[in-house]
Amino acid sequence: MTKIKRHRGWGHLVTVPVAWAIVAANVLMIVWIVLSSLKSTREMALHPWSWPKHFIWSNYRTAWVSAQFGAGVGNSLLLIVGSGLACILLAAPAAYALSRFRVRSSGVHTALFVLGLGIPAQTMFIPLYVAFDRVGLVDSVWGLMLIYTGAGIPYALFLLTAFFRSLPVELEEAAALDGAGPGYTFWRIMLPLARSGLITIFVLQAIGHWGETFFALVMLHTKTTLSLSLYNFTQTMQYTGSRYSVLFAGLVILIAPLLVLYIVLGRRIIEGISAGYSK
Amino acid sequence: MRRRQPPLLAGVALAGVALCASACGGSSSGGAGAAGSGAGGDHLTIWSQWLKGQPGQQFLQAAVDDFQKQTGIKVTVQWKGNAVVKSLLPALNSPDVPTDVVETSASQIQNVLYPAGGMLDLTSAYQQQVPGTGQTVAQVVGPAATSLATPTDAAGQTTGGPVVVPYWASATGVVFYNGQNFPALESAAPKDWDAFFSILDAQKAKNRRPLAQDGSVTSYNAVFYNDFLASILGPDALNKAETDKTGQTWKQPGYLQAAQLVERLAKGGYFTDGYDASKFPAMENKWANNDADFNVNGSWLPSEVGPVAAPGFDYRSFAFPAVAGHSAPPLNVTVSGIGVLKSSKHQAAAEKFAAFLLQRGYQEQVATEMQNIPIAKDVPAPPAVQAVKQAIDAGQVNTVRSPASLADYNAKIYFGLDDKLIFGKLSAAQFIDSMSSDSADYWKSKG
Amino acid sequence: MASAIVVGSTTEDGRRPVGPGRRHSPFHRARRRMFVPFVYPALAVYMLIMVAPTLFTLWLSLNRWAGAGPMQWAGLHNYTAMFRDPVFRTSFVNTFWIVVGVGAAVFAIAFGMTILLQDMAGRRFARAVVFFPSLVPGIAISIMWGYLFNPDGLVNTLLADVGVHSHPEWLAQDNMFKVILIGMTWLSSGVYTVIFMAAVDRIPPELYQAAEIEGASAFQRFRYVTFPLMKDVVSVCSVLWCVGALKTFEFLLVFSAESGALPPTNIWNFAMYSYAEAFNPDGTADYGIAAACGVIVLLLTGLLMVLARRVLRRDADTY
């Protein structure tokens, strides 16, 4: 960080508290979600903003066992790790070639990929189901993983082309002078340099797919994911009663891994974002 | 550099594959249904609207266990939750539909799965004997519920036999109250809205807003106009006006009278403060804590507000009263139960299971374990909704349904204007004028 | 011909070898041979998962279909019916508000926060925290929204404590969409704040020193140093925002209706319109109209692509 003392206007006295108020609101929201998960549903409905009278830790057991949040955790982990890695392995070479090989059709190819950012899920699930059904990928975590991978490619490619473009060209030329082929240059030199960008993509995809319910609902029959269990739980409250506190325990279970991921990898993500977005 | 054309070509080729795959799936989905023998060795798969841990799931699981023991038919249940129909629809395109039975509400089956050509006509299943009752399925289910389990077209005509064997029912337009606060009402429910208005006025005189209403739920708001109109002009009056392409039917006097009753409720200060600017379930939760006296809702309300309600709350109910001088509107009932897929290879076993659930013992459990209304006529419902059950048993059931083809109209025209009426943003006369002109515009746009 | 110099482009552009001689070197020939093996695996998966179903959607938009069973040819009827539908026009206006209105607010807040946090103590902590809301599922926000804005909710209670008794009915239908827009702004601005702050970190401190010596105010520093050097980030972000915002959907659904029902039409956007045609709980699915609306969204995305290409063109070998 810069050490120069900058000129501060009196405006700072007004605006800095505003910034901190926004930060405080976000912290309070997380605290509120956690506290709500420890109340009884009645207490939560009648006194949503009070401190819990008793901490009801059993809400977590109820969420984990009877609302089946536990059953989906393994699948969710497999899905985000698998689809995240697959997406990067596919998109990174493509993004590299599109941004660095200077092939005439690069622009068209890139545009084709990026157009995928606009495809809405509700219009593509039926043909996907039919096609996957033919090849036995319905009710399969692998099939869902393939969808998440394919759906993630436009975003990953969009950011990674910008990222690779920002890397200095001299490295490749030096490698070429040493006799390295494009494959070697990519896997051994460029990919490691792009590490923070790759981690960023991985984490952003993980955040997106961790909470995905629509494709999971349609493609899985006997299996479940964490977010699908949560979705089902909210859908059933009409007949079993609005057990909001158990719902919030489930939400904490859903959010906590993301929060940990973000805190552990936070610095890297931010590095990746800054490099990735500013080409 | 001309050889870089493949992406487009590849895309078209792949799309061709997908097109063919789905088109072929669409046409072949109906054909696979060779009826199984129903003997042992069968393996029945059920997709259920319940989820593990719900009372409905516990009830159904116990029944399934008994069924397996008694018949030797192996049963696998997938607990899919409310989204069961949503996740089954795309699978109908498959030559290998993943379930034999779908267990959910008749309206979902009729609106979504039946038009897609997926459901089996259960006319023959209705002729089976229900074990231990000496009655057929048709007799236990009764004519009103059978009618609700039978698909109709846009004009309200049946298009075949029933596609669902229901085992429980729910009703909307039910007025709930706390029996502790109004002990007299249990034996003498208000005979019409004049009587009910005087009860409400008495509460208002005590500075209370007596009617809780979650205005954020449009379908709850529509109950008032629907039922006022059904009482005044009969249950088919709404469909008649909605399908009139000129919109002129709305100008007939009964339609205005029904709107005036809603206007009276809206402008007379009967609804809880903030009913038009709150988020479900805020208002029914207030009611469950005695901040309001009555809540017009569905038969599921006691279990829904259970975890939030004041201790000792005594749920009681009566059906939506008549408009003075008219007969009471028939109850709006939804039935739920067993639908069988056309593609199933175990149809006989599936039908047997449908009849199995209608045995007296299981029907009693629907009331005691599931806390819902059993379909069989003489089996009592939970005390909170016993009054509703009596009305159903007496045949006061609305068998005129809003056809699926009007769902779009309701979402785009009726619900929006009705919300404005119940929130007091439109007078009764303005409401009628808008319904009339917007209906005409809507049908004109549909061509 | 890509313009060689684009305002605000970074120095990498200058270093890139240009000229026909370099294009035909063995180095470039070897790389071009690898183009297909590098790009086509991703392209194949993408075509299979995304493009093929989309072409099917195009076909579907010309038919009437309940999701299974027979399909009925409808020609352009789905499109004409949709364009005549006043709710479709409402959806268009609302979509516009989300993409442009919320977008402007999000970017303004993200800029504001970036300036404010630029040299504030604890900025790392603040940066981590503003990202939180994007991790929280909509359903939690939706329930909290009720407790905040219900008539006896926290907002009104606090307002009453400070003596304000006349306030809007936050959740009334006329205001609901505005309150939802505010919620969206809050939830989205954190992500962009993080991105913008990261971009600012890459600006060499010497530039600020120079500005300091010139006696520039905080606003002037932003106007003449920070903003020009963030231009690329902002343009990439604005493309991403637009395509994401066009598809906004779950947020509207969980905010406005109880589970399984549709929200009132005055808050529908294109994505909700499409969803309602396919999943109206009381009706038969009409995938033809749902698909037609999806095609419109895709066309709008295509329009935004023009913008995307302007961002990408500088370095791709277009001509």
JSON list of C-alpha atoms in Angstrom, two decimals, chain A residues 41-43 45-46 66-68 103-105 109 112 125-127 129-131 133-134 214 217-218 220-223 229 231-233 235-244, chain B residues 1 4 7 18 21-22 24-25 47 50-52 54-55 78 80-83 86-87 90-91 93-96 98 168 220 280-281 285 289 300 303-304 307-311:
[
{"chain": "A", "resi": 41, "resn": "THR", "atom": "CA", "xyz": [-39.82, -20.74, 14.97]},
{"chain": "A", "resi": 42, "resn": "ARG", "atom": "CA", "xyz": [-42.37, -19.02, 17.19]},
{"chain": "A", "resi": 43, "resn": "GLU", "atom": "CA", "xyz": [-39.77, -16.77, 18.74]},
{"chain": "A", "resi": 45, "resn": "ALA", "atom": "CA", "xyz": [-41.78, -14.99, 13.95]},
{"chain": "A", "resi": 46, "resn": "LEU", "atom": "CA", "xyz": [-42.79, -12.88, 16.95]},
{"chain": "A", "resi": 66, "resn": "SER", "atom": "CA", "xyz": [-34.95, -34.79, 8.79]},
{"chain": "A", "resi": 67, "resn": "ALA", "atom": "CA", "xyz": [-34.70, -32.14, 6.11]},
{"chain": "A", "resi": 68, "resn": "GLN", "atom": "CA", "xyz": [-32.00, -34.28, 4.48]},
{"chain": "A", "resi": 103, "resn": "VAL", "atom": "CA", "xyz": [-6.13, -17.00, -35.72]},
{"chain": "A", "resi": 104, "resn": "ARG", "atom": "CA", "xyz": [-8.48, -15.10, -37.95]},
{"chain": "A", "resi": 105, "resn": "SER", "atom": "CA", "xyz": [-11.65, -16.79, -36.72]},
{"chain": "A", "resi": 109, "resn": "HIS", "atom": "CA", "xyz": [-15.36, -18.23, -31.93]},
{"chain": "A", "resi": 112, "resn": "LEU", "atom": "CA", "xyz": [-20.05, -17.69, -30.14]},
{"chain": "A", "resi": 125, "resn": "PHE", "atom": "CA", "xyz": [-33.90, -28.22, -19.95]},
{"chain": "A", "resi": 126, "resn": "ILE", "atom": "CA", "xyz": [-36.29, -30.36, -21.98]},
{"chain": "A", "resi": 127, "resn": "PRO", "atom": "CA", "xyz": [-34.00, -31.12, -24.94]},
{"chain": "A", "resi": 129, "resn": "TYR", "atom": "CA", "xyz": [-33.25, -34.11, -20.51]},
{"chain": "A", "resi": 130, "resn": "VAL", "atom": "CA", "xyz": [-34.24, -36.05, -23.61]},
{"chain": "A", "resi": 131, "resn": "ALA", "atom": "CA", "xyz": [-30.70, -36.23, -24.94]},
{"chain": "A", "resi": 133, "resn": "ASP", "atom": "CA", "xyz": [-31.96, -39.82, -21.09]},
{"chain": "A", "resi": 134, "resn": "ARG", "atom": "CA", "xyz": [-30.84, -41.54, -24.31]},
{"chain": "A", "resi": 214, "resn": "PHE", "atom": "CA", "xyz": [-33.33, -25.95, -11.26]},
{"chain": "A", "resi": 217, "resn": "LEU", "atom": "CA", "xyz": [-34.49, -30.79, -9.68]},
{"chain": "A", "resi": 218, "resn": "VAL", "atom": "CA", "xyz": [-35.07, -31.88, -13.24]},
{"chain": "A", "resi": 220, "resn": "LEU", "atom": "CA", "xyz": [-31.86, -36.04, -10.49]},
{"chain": "A", "resi": 221, "resn": "HIS", "atom": "CA", "xyz": [-34.53, -38.56, -9.52]},
{"chain": "A", "resi": 222, "resn": "THR", "atom": "CA", "xyz": [-33.23, -40.57, -6.60]},
{"chain": "A", "resi": 223, "resn": "LYS", "atom": "CA", "xyz": [-30.28, -38.40, -5.62]},
{"chain": "A", "resi": 229, "resn": "SER", "atom": "CA", "xyz": [-32.81, -30.43, -0.18]},
{"chain": "A", "resi": 231, "resn": "TYR", "atom": "CA", "xyz": [-35.39, -26.02, -1.96]},
{"chain": "A", "resi": 232, "resn": "ASN", "atom": "CA", "xyz": [-37.60, -29.00, -1.22]},
{"chain": "A", "resi": 233, "resn": "PHE", "atom": "CA", "xyz": [-37.74, -28.04, 2.42]},
{"chain": "A", "resi": 235, "resn": "GLN", "atom": "CA", "xyz": [-41.56, -26.02, -0.73]},
{"chain": "A", "resi": 236, "resn": "THR", "atom": "CA", "xyz": [-43.06, -28.26, 1.94]},
{"chain": "A", "resi": 237, "resn": "MET", "atom": "CA", "xyz": [-43.60, -25.69, 4.64]},
{"chain": "A", "resi": 238, "resn": "GLN", "atom": "CA", "xyz": [-47.18, -25.20, 3.56]},
{"chain": "A", "resi": 239, "resn": "TYR", "atom": "CA", "xyz": [-48.19, -28.58, 4.92]},
{"chain": "A", "resi": 240, "resn": "THR", "atom": "CA", "xyz": [-45.76, -29.11, 7.78]},
{"chain": "A", "resi": 241, "resn": "GLY", "atom": "CA", "xyz": [-45.73, -25.62, 9.19]},
{"chain": "A", "resi": 242, "resn": "SER", "atom": "CA", "xyz": [-43.37, -22.77, 8.55]},
{"chain": "A", "resi": 243, "resn": "ARG", "atom": "CA", "xyz": [-40.32, -24.03, 10.42]},
{"chain": "A", "resi": 244, "resn": "TYR", "atom": "CA", "xyz": [-38.26, -20.98, 9.61]},
{"chain": "B", "resi": 1, "resn": "MET", "atom": "CA", "xyz": [-8.23, -19.59, -44.85]},
{"chain": "B", "resi": 4, "resn": "ARG", "atom": "CA", "xyz": [-12.53, -22.76, -40.56]},
{"chain": "B", "resi": 7, "resn": "PRO", "atom": "CA", "xyz": [-18.27, -24.65, -35.62]},
{"chain": "B", "resi": 18, "resn": "ALA", "atom": "CA", "xyz": [-31.24, -33.15, -30.22]},
{"chain": "B", "resi": 21, "resn": "ALA", "atom": "CA", "xyz": [-34.08, -37.21, -30.02]},
{"chain": "B", "resi": 22, "resn": "SER", "atom": "CA", "xyz": [-36.82, -35.13, -28.49]},
{"chain": "B", "resi": 24, "resn": "CYS", "atom": "CA", "xyz": [-38.86, -39.22, -31.31]},
{"chain": "B", "resi": 25, "resn": "GLY", "atom": "CA", "xyz": [-39.21, -39.22, -27.53]},
{"chain": "B", "resi": 47, "resn": "TRP", "atom": "CA", "xyz": [-43.03, -40.64, -7.05]},
{"chain": "B", "resi": 50, "resn": "TRP", "atom": "CA", "xyz": [-44.21, -35.79, 0.25]},
{"chain": "B", "resi": 51, "resn": "LEU", "atom": "CA", "xyz": [-40.72, -35.47, 1.65]},
{"chain": "B", "resi": 52, "resn": "LYS", "atom": "CA", "xyz": [-39.09, -37.54, 4.36]},
{"chain": "B", "resi": 54, "resn": "GLN", "atom": "CA", "xyz": [-43.58, -35.00, 6.74]},
{"chain": "B", "resi": 55, "resn": "PRO", "atom": "CA", "xyz": [-46.71, -36.54, 8.27]},
{"chain": "B", "resi": 78, "resn": "GLN", "atom": "CA", "xyz": [-39.11, -41.61, -4.29]},
{"chain": "B", "resi": 80, "resn": "LYS", "atom": "CA", "xyz": [-39.93, -35.85, -4.42]},
{"chain": "B", "resi": 81, "resn": "GLY", "atom": "CA", "xyz": [-41.80, -33.05, -2.65]},
{"chain": "B", "resi": 82, "resn": "ASN", "atom": "CA", "xyz": [-44.07, -30.45, -4.20]},
{"chain": "B", "resi": 83, "resn": "ALA", "atom": "CA", "xyz": [-41.93, -30.27, -7.32]},
{"chain": "B", "resi": 86, "resn": "LYS", "atom": "CA", "xyz": [-42.22, -30.33, -12.49]},
{"chain": "B", "resi": 87, "resn": "SER", "atom": "CA", "xyz": [-39.49, -32.93, -12.45]},
{"chain": "B", "resi": 90, "resn": "PRO", "atom": "CA", "xyz": [-39.55, -33.78, -19.07]},
{"chain": "B", "resi": 91, "resn": "ALA", "atom": "CA", "xyz": [-39.26, -37.48, -18.27]},
{"chain": "B", "resi": 93, "resn": "ASN", "atom": "CA", "xyz": [-40.48, -37.66, -23.34]},
{"chain": "B", "resi": 94, "resn": "SER", "atom": "CA", "xyz": [-38.40, -40.66, -22.39]},
{"chain": "B", "resi": 95, "resn": "PRO", "atom": "CA", "xyz": [-39.12, -44.18, -23.65]},
{"chain": "B", "resi": 96, "resn": "ASP", "atom": "CA", "xyz": [-38.31, -45.29, -20.13]},
{"chain": "B", "resi": 98, "resn": "PRO", "atom": "CA", "xyz": [-38.82, -43.45, -14.37]},
{"chain": "B", "resi": 168, "resn": "TRP", "atom": "CA", "xyz": [-57.40, -37.14, 0.79]},
{"chain": "B", "resi": 220, "resn": "TYR", "atom": "CA", "xyz": [-56.10, -16.02, -1.18]},
{"chain": "B", "resi": 280, "resn": "PHE", "atom": "CA", "xyz": [-46.89, -13.82, 3.66]},
{"chain": "B", "resi": 281, "resn": "PRO", "atom": "CA", "xyz": [-47.17, -15.32, 6.30]},
{"chain": "B", "resi": 285, "resn": "ASN", "atom": "CA", "xyz": [-49.19, -15.49, 12.04]},
{"chain": "B", "resi": 289, "resn": "ASN", "atom": "CA", "xyz": [-51.50, -15.06, 18.01]},
{"chain": "B", "resi": 300, "resn": "TRP", "atom": "CA", "xyz": [-54.04, -26.87, 5.84]},
{"chain": "B", "resi": 303, "resn": "SER", "atom": "CA", "xyz": [-50.53, -27.30, 10.54]},
{"chain": "B", "resi": 304, "resn": "GLU", "atom": "CA", "xyz": [-49.05, -24.34, 8.70]},
{"chain": "B", "resi": 307, "resn": "PRO", "atom": "CA", "xyz": [-45.21, -23.80, 15.21]},
{"chain": "B", "resi": 308, "resn": "VAL", "atom": "CA", "xyz": [-45.98, -20.07, 15.54]},
{"chain": "B", "resi": 309, "resn": "ALA", "atom": "CA", "xyz": [-49.42, -20.06, 17.17]},
{"chain": "B", "resi": 310, "resn": "ALA", "atom": "CA", "xyz": [-50.23, -18.95, 20.70]},
{"chain": "B", "resi": 311, "resn": "PRO", "atom": "CA", "xyz": [-50.18, -21.88, 23.15]}
]
